[in-house]
Amino acid sequence: DKKIRTMTYKIGDMVLEYRSDLQNVHGDKFRDKWSGPFFIHRILGNGSYILRTNSGEVLNSRPVHGNRLKSYKQRGYHPT
């Protein structure tokens, strides 16, 4: 239990959401397991979050727990 790290996110952080619907599907091993990126829109109690899309649509119907999220770092474009 000491090794478990719980991430806390702030409003506006970019995150990816784990797609647990694909967890026990064995025929789609090449499909992405993470969807997003999403933005943290609102913080609820007990580590749950309300997400919003890049276009501004708020996903109020389904709060997401923090253990199904991971930070998203946008890659910078470096032309050579």
PDB file of N, CA and C in Angstrom:
ATOM      1  N   ASP A   1       0.806  -1.196   0.000  1.00  0.00           N
ATOM      2  CA  ASP A   1       0.000   0.000   0.000  1.00  0.00           C
ATOM      3  C   ASP A   1       0.852   1.263   0.000  1.00  0.00           C
ATOM      4  N   LYS A   2       2.078   1.184   0.470  1.00  0.00           N
ATOM      5  CA  LYS A   2       2.927   2.368   0.495  1.00  0.00           C
ATOM      6  C   LYS A   2       3.351   2.794  -0.908  1.00  0.00           C
ATOM      7  N   LYS A   3       3.371   1.858  -1.837  1.00  0.00           N
ATOM      8  CA  LYS A   3       3.827   2.164  -3.184  1.00  0.00           C
ATOM      9  C   LYS A   3       2.728   2.738  -4.072  1.00  0.00           C
ATOM     10  N   ILE A   4       1.491   2.706  -3.627  1.00  0.00           N
ATOM     11  CA  ILE A   4       0.376   3.225  -4.425  1.00  0.00           C
ATOM     12  C   ILE A   4       0.375   4.744  -4.351  1.00  0.00           C
ATOM     13  N   ARG A   5       0.417   5.368  -5.534  1.00  0.00           N
ATOM     14  CA  ARG A   5       0.388   6.825  -5.599  1.00  0.00           C
ATOM     15  C   ARG A   5      -0.947   7.248  -6.188  1.00  0.00           C
ATOM     16  N   THR A   6      -1.633   8.094  -5.492  1.00  0.00           N
ATOM     17  CA  THR A   6      -2.873   8.628  -6.031  1.00  0.00           C
ATOM     18  C   THR A   6      -2.574   9.994  -6.622  1.00  0.00           C
ATOM     19  N   MET A   7      -2.943  10.166  -7.871  1.00  0.00           N
ATOM     20  CA  MET A   7      -2.723  11.431  -8.547  1.00  0.00           C
ATOM     21  C   MET A   7      -3.897  12.357  -8.244  1.00  0.00           C
ATOM     22  N   THR A   8      -3.597  13.575  -7.986  1.00  0.00           N
ATOM     23  CA  THR A   8      -4.634  14.582  -7.852  1.00  0.00           C
ATOM     24  C   THR A   8      -4.449  15.563  -8.996  1.00  0.00           C
ATOM     25  N   TYR A   9      -5.545  15.936  -9.596  1.00  0.00           N
ATOM     26  CA  TYR A   9      -5.516  16.812 -10.751  1.00  0.00           C
ATOM     27  C   TYR A   9      -6.183  18.129 -10.414  1.00  0.00           C
ATOM     28  N   LYS A  10      -5.793  19.161 -11.137  1.00  0.00           N
ATOM     29  CA  LYS A  10      -6.380  20.482 -10.964  1.00  0.00           C
ATOM     30  C   LYS A  10      -7.296  20.765 -12.144  1.00  0.00           C
ATOM     31  N   ILE A  11      -8.180  21.719 -11.985  1.00  0.00           N
ATOM     32  CA  ILE A  11      -9.061  22.123 -13.071  1.00  0.00           C
ATOM     33  C   ILE A  11      -8.206  22.662 -14.209  1.00  0.00           C
ATOM     34  N   GLY A  12      -8.466  22.138 -15.403  1.00  0.00           N
ATOM     35  CA  GLY A  12      -7.718  22.542 -16.585  1.00  0.00           C
ATOM     36  C   GLY A  12      -6.616  21.582 -16.982  1.00  0.00           C
ATOM     37  N   ASP A  13      -6.271  20.605 -16.128  1.00  0.00           N
ATOM     38  CA  ASP A  13      -5.252  19.616 -16.473  1.00  0.00           C
ATOM     39  C   ASP A  13      -5.742  18.724 -17.608  1.00  0.00           C
ATOM     40  N   MET A  14      -4.829  18.324 -18.477  1.00  0.00           N
ATOM     41  CA  MET A  14      -5.169  17.416 -19.566  1.00  0.00           C
ATOM     42  C   MET A  14      -4.911  15.981 -19.114  1.00  0.00           C
ATOM     43  N   VAL A  15      -5.894  15.101 -19.355  1.00  0.00           N
ATOM     44  CA  VAL A  15      -5.795  13.711 -18.911  1.00  0.00           C
ATOM     45  C   VAL A  15      -6.299  12.782 -20.015  1.00  0.00           C
ATOM     46  N   LEU A  16      -5.914  11.514 -19.901  1.00  0.00           N
ATOM     47  CA  LEU A  16      -6.456  10.443 -20.715  1.00  0.00           C
ATOM     48  C   LEU A  16      -7.294   9.554 -19.820  1.00  0.00           C
ATOM     49  N   GLU A  17      -8.357   8.975 -20.374  1.00  0.00           N
ATOM     50  CA  GLU A  17      -9.247   8.106 -19.603  1.00  0.00           C
ATOM     51  C   GLU A  17      -9.065   6.664 -20.049  1.00  0.00           C
ATOM     52  N   TYR A  18      -8.917   5.755 -19.081  1.00  0.00           N
ATOM     53  CA  TYR A  18      -8.775   4.330 -19.370  1.00  0.00           C
ATOM     54  C   TYR A  18     -10.113   3.763 -19.818  1.00  0.00           C
ATOM     55  N   ARG A  19     -10.110   3.028 -20.915  1.00  0.00           N
ATOM     56  CA  ARG A  19     -11.337   2.436 -21.458  1.00  0.00           C
ATOM     57  C   ARG A  19     -11.502   1.040 -20.882  1.00  0.00           C
ATOM     58  N   SER A  20     -12.185   0.940 -19.767  1.00  0.00           N
ATOM     59  CA  SER A  20     -12.355  -0.348 -19.094  1.00  0.00           C
ATOM     60  C   SER A  20     -13.292  -1.273 -19.853  1.00  0.00           C
ATOM     61  N   ASP A  21     -14.045  -0.743 -20.829  1.00  0.00           N
ATOM     62  CA  ASP A  21     -14.911  -1.613 -21.616  1.00  0.00           C
ATOM     63  C   ASP A  21     -14.106  -2.563 -22.500  1.00  0.00           C
ATOM     64  N   LEU A  22     -12.839  -2.262 -22.755  1.00  0.00           N
ATOM     65  CA  LEU A  22     -11.986  -3.127 -23.561  1.00  0.00           C
ATOM     66  C   LEU A  22     -11.107  -4.042 -22.724  1.00  0.00           C
ATOM     67  N   GLN A  23     -11.294  -4.053 -21.430  1.00  0.00           N
ATOM     68  CA  GLN A  23     -10.407  -4.780 -20.537  1.00  0.00           C
ATOM     69  C   GLN A  23     -10.450  -6.297 -20.773  1.00  0.00           C
ATOM     70  N   ASN A  24     -11.609  -6.876 -21.012  1.00  0.00           N
ATOM     71  CA  ASN A  24     -11.727  -8.324 -21.168  1.00  0.00           C
ATOM     72  C   ASN A  24     -12.039  -8.741 -22.600  1.00  0.00           C
ATOM     73  N   VAL A  25     -11.795  -7.860 -23.556  1.00  0.00           N
ATOM     74  CA  VAL A  25     -11.997  -8.192 -24.968  1.00  0.00           C
ATOM     75  C   VAL A  25     -10.664  -8.670 -25.515  1.00  0.00           C
ATOM     76  N   HIS A  26     -10.621  -9.904 -25.975  1.00  0.00           N
ATOM     77  CA  HIS A  26      -9.345 -10.478 -26.396  1.00  0.00           C
ATOM     78  C   HIS A  26      -9.112 -10.373 -27.892  1.00  0.00           C
ATOM     79  N   GLY A  27     -10.095  -9.975 -28.678  1.00  0.00           N
ATOM     80  CA  GLY A  27      -9.928  -9.881 -30.112  1.00  0.00           C
ATOM     81  C   GLY A  27      -9.412  -8.543 -30.591  1.00  0.00           C
ATOM     82  N   ASP A  28      -9.437  -7.519 -29.739  1.00  0.00           N
ATOM     83  CA  ASP A  28      -9.025  -6.166 -30.128  1.00  0.00           C
ATOM     84  C   ASP A  28      -7.769  -5.732 -29.396  1.00  0.00           C
ATOM     85  N   LYS A  29      -6.704  -6.486 -29.534  1.00  0.00           N
ATOM     86  CA  LYS A  29      -5.518  -6.146 -28.767  1.00  0.00           C
ATOM     87  C   LYS A  29      -4.771  -4.934 -29.320  1.00  0.00           C
ATOM     88  N   PHE A  30      -5.110  -4.508 -30.537  1.00  0.00           N
ATOM     89  CA  PHE A  30      -4.440  -3.348 -31.111  1.00  0.00           C
ATOM     90  C   PHE A  30      -5.236  -2.058 -30.956  1.00  0.00           C
ATOM     91  N   ARG A  31      -6.409  -2.120 -30.375  1.00  0.00           N
ATOM     92  CA  ARG A  31      -7.208  -0.928 -30.161  1.00  0.00           C
ATOM     93  C   ARG A  31      -6.644  -0.143 -28.966  1.00  0.00           C
ATOM     94  N   ASP A  32      -6.752   1.169 -29.042  1.00  0.00           N
ATOM     95  CA  ASP A  32      -6.241   2.021 -27.952  1.00  0.00           C
ATOM     96  C   ASP A  32      -6.994   1.742 -26.655  1.00  0.00           C
ATOM     97  N   LYS A  33      -6.256   1.643 -25.559  1.00  0.00           N
ATOM     98  CA  LYS A  33      -6.856   1.426 -24.243  1.00  0.00           C
ATOM     99  C   LYS A  33      -7.156   2.737 -23.536  1.00  0.00           C
ATOM    100  N   TRP A  34      -6.698   3.835 -24.084  1.00  0.00           N
ATOM    101  CA  TRP A  34      -6.889   5.162 -23.486  1.00  0.00           C
ATOM    102  C   TRP A  34      -7.609   6.048 -24.484  1.00  0.00           C
ATOM    103  N   SER A  35      -8.555   6.841 -24.009  1.00  0.00           N
ATOM    104  CA  SER A  35      -9.260   7.790 -24.863  1.00  0.00           C
ATOM    105  C   SER A  35      -9.005   9.198 -24.358  1.00  0.00           C
ATOM    106  N   GLY A  36      -9.101  10.128 -25.259  1.00  0.00           N
ATOM    107  CA  GLY A  36      -8.882  11.508 -24.871  1.00  0.00           C
ATOM    108  C   GLY A  36      -8.023  12.214 -25.897  1.00  0.00           C
ATOM    109  N   PRO A  37      -7.450  13.301 -25.557  1.00  0.00           N
ATOM    110  CA  PRO A  37      -7.323  13.920 -24.245  1.00  0.00           C
ATOM    111  C   PRO A  37      -8.581  14.678 -23.832  1.00  0.00           C
ATOM    112  N   PHE A  38      -8.776  14.757 -22.538  1.00  0.00           N
ATOM    113  CA  PHE A  38      -9.856  15.511 -21.928  1.00  0.00           C
ATOM    114  C   PHE A  38      -9.257  16.532 -20.975  1.00  0.00           C
ATOM    115  N   PHE A  39     -10.064  17.491 -20.592  1.00  0.00           N
ATOM    116  CA  PHE A  39      -9.677  18.479 -19.592  1.00  0.00           C
ATOM    117  C   PHE A  39     -10.477  18.222 -18.320  1.00  0.00           C
ATOM    118  N   ILE A  40      -9.868  18.459 -17.165  1.00  0.00           N
ATOM    119  CA  ILE A  40     -10.590  18.389 -15.897  1.00  0.00           C
ATOM    120  C   ILE A  40     -11.483  19.623 -15.827  1.00  0.00           C
ATOM    121  N   HIS A  41     -12.786  19.399 -15.707  1.00  0.00           N
ATOM    122  CA  HIS A  41     -13.744  20.510 -15.667  1.00  0.00           C
ATOM    123  C   HIS A  41     -14.150  20.850 -14.234  1.00  0.00           C
ATOM    124  N   ARG A  42     -14.392  19.802 -13.425  1.00  0.00           N
ATOM    125  CA  ARG A  42     -14.828  20.019 -12.049  1.00  0.00           C
ATOM    126  C   ARG A  42     -14.314  18.876 -11.189  1.00  0.00           C
ATOM    127  N   ILE A  43     -14.015  19.158  -9.944  1.00  0.00           N
ATOM    128  CA  ILE A  43     -13.526  18.166  -8.989  1.00  0.00           C
ATOM    129  C   ILE A  43     -14.660  17.818  -8.042  1.00  0.00           C
ATOM    130  N   LEU A  44     -14.977  16.524  -7.969  1.00  0.00           N
ATOM    131  CA  LEU A  44     -16.000  16.040  -7.052  1.00  0.00           C
ATOM    132  C   LEU A  44     -15.311  15.418  -5.834  1.00  0.00           C
ATOM    133  N   GLY A  45     -16.077  14.966  -4.865  1.00  0.00           N
ATOM    134  CA  GLY A  45     -15.493  14.337  -3.691  1.00  0.00           C
ATOM    135  C   GLY A  45     -14.977  12.941  -3.989  1.00  0.00           C
ATOM    136  N   ASN A  46     -14.152  12.420  -3.103  1.00  0.00           N
ATOM    137  CA  ASN A  46     -13.598  11.063  -3.157  1.00  0.00           C
ATOM    138  C   ASN A  46     -12.781  10.791  -4.411  1.00  0.00           C
ATOM    139  N   GLY A  47     -12.115  11.786  -4.952  1.00  0.00           N
ATOM    140  CA  GLY A  47     -11.229  11.579  -6.092  1.00  0.00           C
ATOM    141  C   GLY A  47     -11.916  11.435  -7.426  1.00  0.00           C
ATOM    142  N   SER A  48     -13.149  11.875  -7.567  1.00  0.00           N
ATOM    143  CA  SER A  48     -13.868  11.804  -8.833  1.00  0.00           C
ATOM    144  C   SER A  48     -13.814  13.153  -9.537  1.00  0.00           C
ATOM    145  N   TYR A  49     -13.902  13.080 -10.864  1.00  0.00           N
ATOM    146  CA  TYR A  49     -13.765  14.279 -11.682  1.00  0.00           C
ATOM    147  C   TYR A  49     -14.827  14.294 -12.771  1.00  0.00           C
ATOM    148  N   ILE A  50     -15.214  15.498 -13.184  1.00  0.00           N
ATOM    149  CA  ILE A  50     -16.052  15.706 -14.358  1.00  0.00           C
ATOM    150  C   ILE A  50     -15.112  16.201 -15.451  1.00  0.00           C
ATOM    151  N   LEU A  51     -15.204  15.587 -16.635  1.00  0.00           N
ATOM    152  CA  LEU A  51     -14.309  15.918 -17.733  1.00  0.00           C
ATOM    153  C   LEU A  51     -15.035  16.760 -18.772  1.00  0.00           C
ATOM    154  N   ARG A  52     -14.249  17.435 -19.614  1.00  0.00           N
ATOM    155  CA  ARG A  52     -14.799  18.119 -20.776  1.00  0.00           C
ATOM    156  C   ARG A  52     -13.880  17.861 -21.951  1.00  0.00           C
ATOM    157  N   THR A  53     -14.472  17.906 -23.123  1.00  0.00           N
ATOM    158  CA  THR A  53     -13.711  17.637 -24.337  1.00  0.00           C
ATOM    159  C   THR A  53     -12.974  18.892 -24.784  1.00  0.00           C
ATOM    160  N   ASN A  54     -12.175  18.730 -25.803  1.00  0.00           N
ATOM    161  CA  ASN A  54     -11.427  19.853 -26.357  1.00  0.00           C
ATOM    162  C   ASN A  54     -12.357  20.893 -26.969  1.00  0.00           C
ATOM    163  N   SER A  55     -13.520  20.457 -27.463  1.00  0.00           N
ATOM    164  CA  SER A  55     -14.476  21.386 -28.061  1.00  0.00           C
ATOM    165  C   SER A  55     -15.337  22.096 -27.019  1.00  0.00           C
ATOM    166  N   GLY A  56     -15.192  21.742 -25.741  1.00  0.00           N
ATOM    167  CA  GLY A  56     -15.920  22.422 -24.674  1.00  0.00           C
ATOM    168  C   GLY A  56     -17.137  21.678 -24.165  1.00  0.00           C
ATOM    169  N   GLU A  57     -17.439  20.487 -24.702  1.00  0.00           N
ATOM    170  CA  GLU A  57     -18.590  19.706 -24.248  1.00  0.00           C
ATOM    171  C   GLU A  57     -18.286  19.085 -22.886  1.00  0.00           C
ATOM    172  N   VAL A  58     -19.125  19.378 -21.909  1.00  0.00           N
ATOM    173  CA  VAL A  58     -18.936  18.873 -20.550  1.00  0.00           C
ATOM    174  C   VAL A  58     -19.621  17.514 -20.429  1.00  0.00           C
ATOM    175  N   LEU A  59     -18.903  16.532 -19.927  1.00  0.00           N
ATOM    176  CA  LEU A  59     -19.423  15.169 -19.785  1.00  0.00           C
ATOM    177  C   LEU A  59     -19.986  14.988 -18.376  1.00  0.00           C
ATOM    178  N   ASN A  60     -21.125  15.656 -18.080  1.00  0.00           N
ATOM    179  CA  ASN A  60     -21.735  15.613 -16.755  1.00  0.00           C
ATOM    180  C   ASN A  60     -22.344  14.264 -16.420  1.00  0.00           C
ATOM    181  N   SER A  61     -22.731  13.501 -17.429  1.00  0.00           N
ATOM    182  CA  SER A  61     -23.473  12.265 -17.177  1.00  0.00           C
ATOM    183  C   SER A  61     -22.609  11.152 -16.603  1.00  0.00           C
ATOM    184  N   ARG A  62     -21.291  11.288 -16.682  1.00  0.00           N
ATOM    185  CA  ARG A  62     -20.448  10.206 -16.197  1.00  0.00           C
ATOM    186  C   ARG A  62     -19.201  10.738 -15.486  1.00  0.00           C
ATOM    187  N   PRO A  63     -19.259  10.868 -14.179  1.00  0.00           N
ATOM    188  CA  PRO A  63     -18.050  11.232 -13.445  1.00  0.00           C
ATOM    189  C   PRO A  63     -17.034  10.089 -13.516  1.00  0.00           C
ATOM    190  N   VAL A  64     -15.764  10.438 -13.500  1.00  0.00           N
ATOM    191  CA  VAL A  64     -14.687   9.463 -13.645  1.00  0.00           C
ATOM    192  C   VAL A  64     -13.812   9.518 -12.403  1.00  0.00           C
ATOM    193  N   HIS A  65     -13.478   8.343 -11.857  1.00  0.00           N
ATOM    194  CA  HIS A  65     -12.601   8.291 -10.693  1.00  0.00           C
ATOM    195  C   HIS A  65     -11.157   8.501 -11.142  1.00  0.00           C
ATOM    196  N   GLY A  66     -10.364   9.053 -10.269  1.00  0.00           N
ATOM    197  CA  GLY A  66      -8.982   9.389 -10.586  1.00  0.00           C
ATOM    198  C   GLY A  66      -8.103   8.207 -10.907  1.00  0.00           C
ATOM    199  N   ASN A  67      -8.463   6.992 -10.455  1.00  0.00           N
ATOM    200  CA  ASN A  67      -7.621   5.841 -10.764  1.00  0.00           C
ATOM    201  C   ASN A  67      -7.782   5.385 -12.211  1.00  0.00           C
ATOM    202  N   ARG A  68      -8.744   5.937 -12.949  1.00  0.00           N
ATOM    203  CA  ARG A  68      -8.921   5.623 -14.368  1.00  0.00           C
ATOM    204  C   ARG A  68      -8.356   6.720 -15.256  1.00  0.00           C
ATOM    205  N   LEU A  69      -7.613   7.659 -14.684  1.00  0.00           N
ATOM    206  CA  LEU A  69      -7.047   8.774 -15.432  1.00  0.00           C
ATOM    207  C   LEU A  69      -5.531   8.756 -15.350  1.00  0.00           C
ATOM    208  N   LYS A  70      -4.893   9.288 -16.391  1.00  0.00           N
ATOM    209  CA  LYS A  70      -3.452   9.538 -16.311  1.00  0.00           C
ATOM    210  C   LYS A  70      -3.169  10.856 -17.009  1.00  0.00           C
ATOM    211  N   SER A  71      -2.101  11.495 -16.583  1.00  0.00           N
ATOM    212  CA  SER A  71      -1.745  12.802 -17.130  1.00  0.00           C
ATOM    213  C   SER A  71      -1.403  12.697 -18.599  1.00  0.00           C
ATOM    214  N   TYR A  72      -1.746  13.737 -19.333  1.00  0.00           N
ATOM    215  CA  TYR A  72      -1.452  13.803 -20.756  1.00  0.00           C
ATOM    216  C   TYR A  72      -0.515  14.972 -20.984  1.00  0.00           C
ATOM    217  N   LYS A  73       0.604  14.700 -21.575  1.00  0.00           N
ATOM    218  CA  LYS A  73       1.568  15.740 -21.919  1.00  0.00           C
ATOM    219  C   LYS A  73       1.552  15.904 -23.427  1.00  0.00           C
ATOM    220  N   GLN A  74       1.211  17.088 -23.873  1.00  0.00           N
ATOM    221  CA  GLN A  74       1.140  17.338 -25.304  1.00  0.00           C
ATOM    222  C   GLN A  74       2.551  17.512 -25.849  1.00  0.00           C
ATOM    223  N   ARG A  75       2.827  16.836 -26.935  1.00  0.00           N
ATOM    224  CA  ARG A  75       4.144  16.936 -27.537  1.00  0.00           C
ATOM    225  C   ARG A  75       4.274  18.225 -28.308  1.00  0.00           C
ATOM    226  N   GLY A  76       5.428  18.816 -28.197  1.00  0.00           N
ATOM    227  CA  GLY A  76       5.685  20.031 -28.956  1.00  0.00           C
ATOM    228  C   GLY A  76       6.154  19.691 -30.358  1.00  0.00           C
ATOM    229  N   TYR A  77       5.857  20.540 -31.296  1.00  0.00           N
ATOM    230  CA  TYR A  77       6.266  20.332 -32.674  1.00  0.00           C
ATOM    231  C   TYR A  77       7.568  21.096 -32.914  1.00  0.00           C
ATOM    232  N   HIS A  78       8.603  20.378 -33.334  1.00  0.00           N
ATOM    233  CA  HIS A  78       9.906  20.996 -33.572  1.00  0.00           C
ATOM    234  C   HIS A  78      10.288  20.767 -35.028  1.00  0.00           C
ATOM    235  N   PRO A  79      10.010  21.732 -35.912  1.00  0.00           N
ATOM    236  CA  PRO A  79      10.400  21.553 -37.324  1.00  0.00           C
ATOM    237  C   PRO A  79      11.917  21.616 -37.460  1.00  0.00           C
ATOM    238  N   THR A  80      12.435  20.810 -38.348  1.00  0.00           N
ATOM    239  CA  THR A  80      13.903  20.807 -38.540  1.00  0.00           C
ATOM    240  C   THR A  80      14.279  21.345 -39.881  1.00  0.00           C
TER     241      THR A  80
END
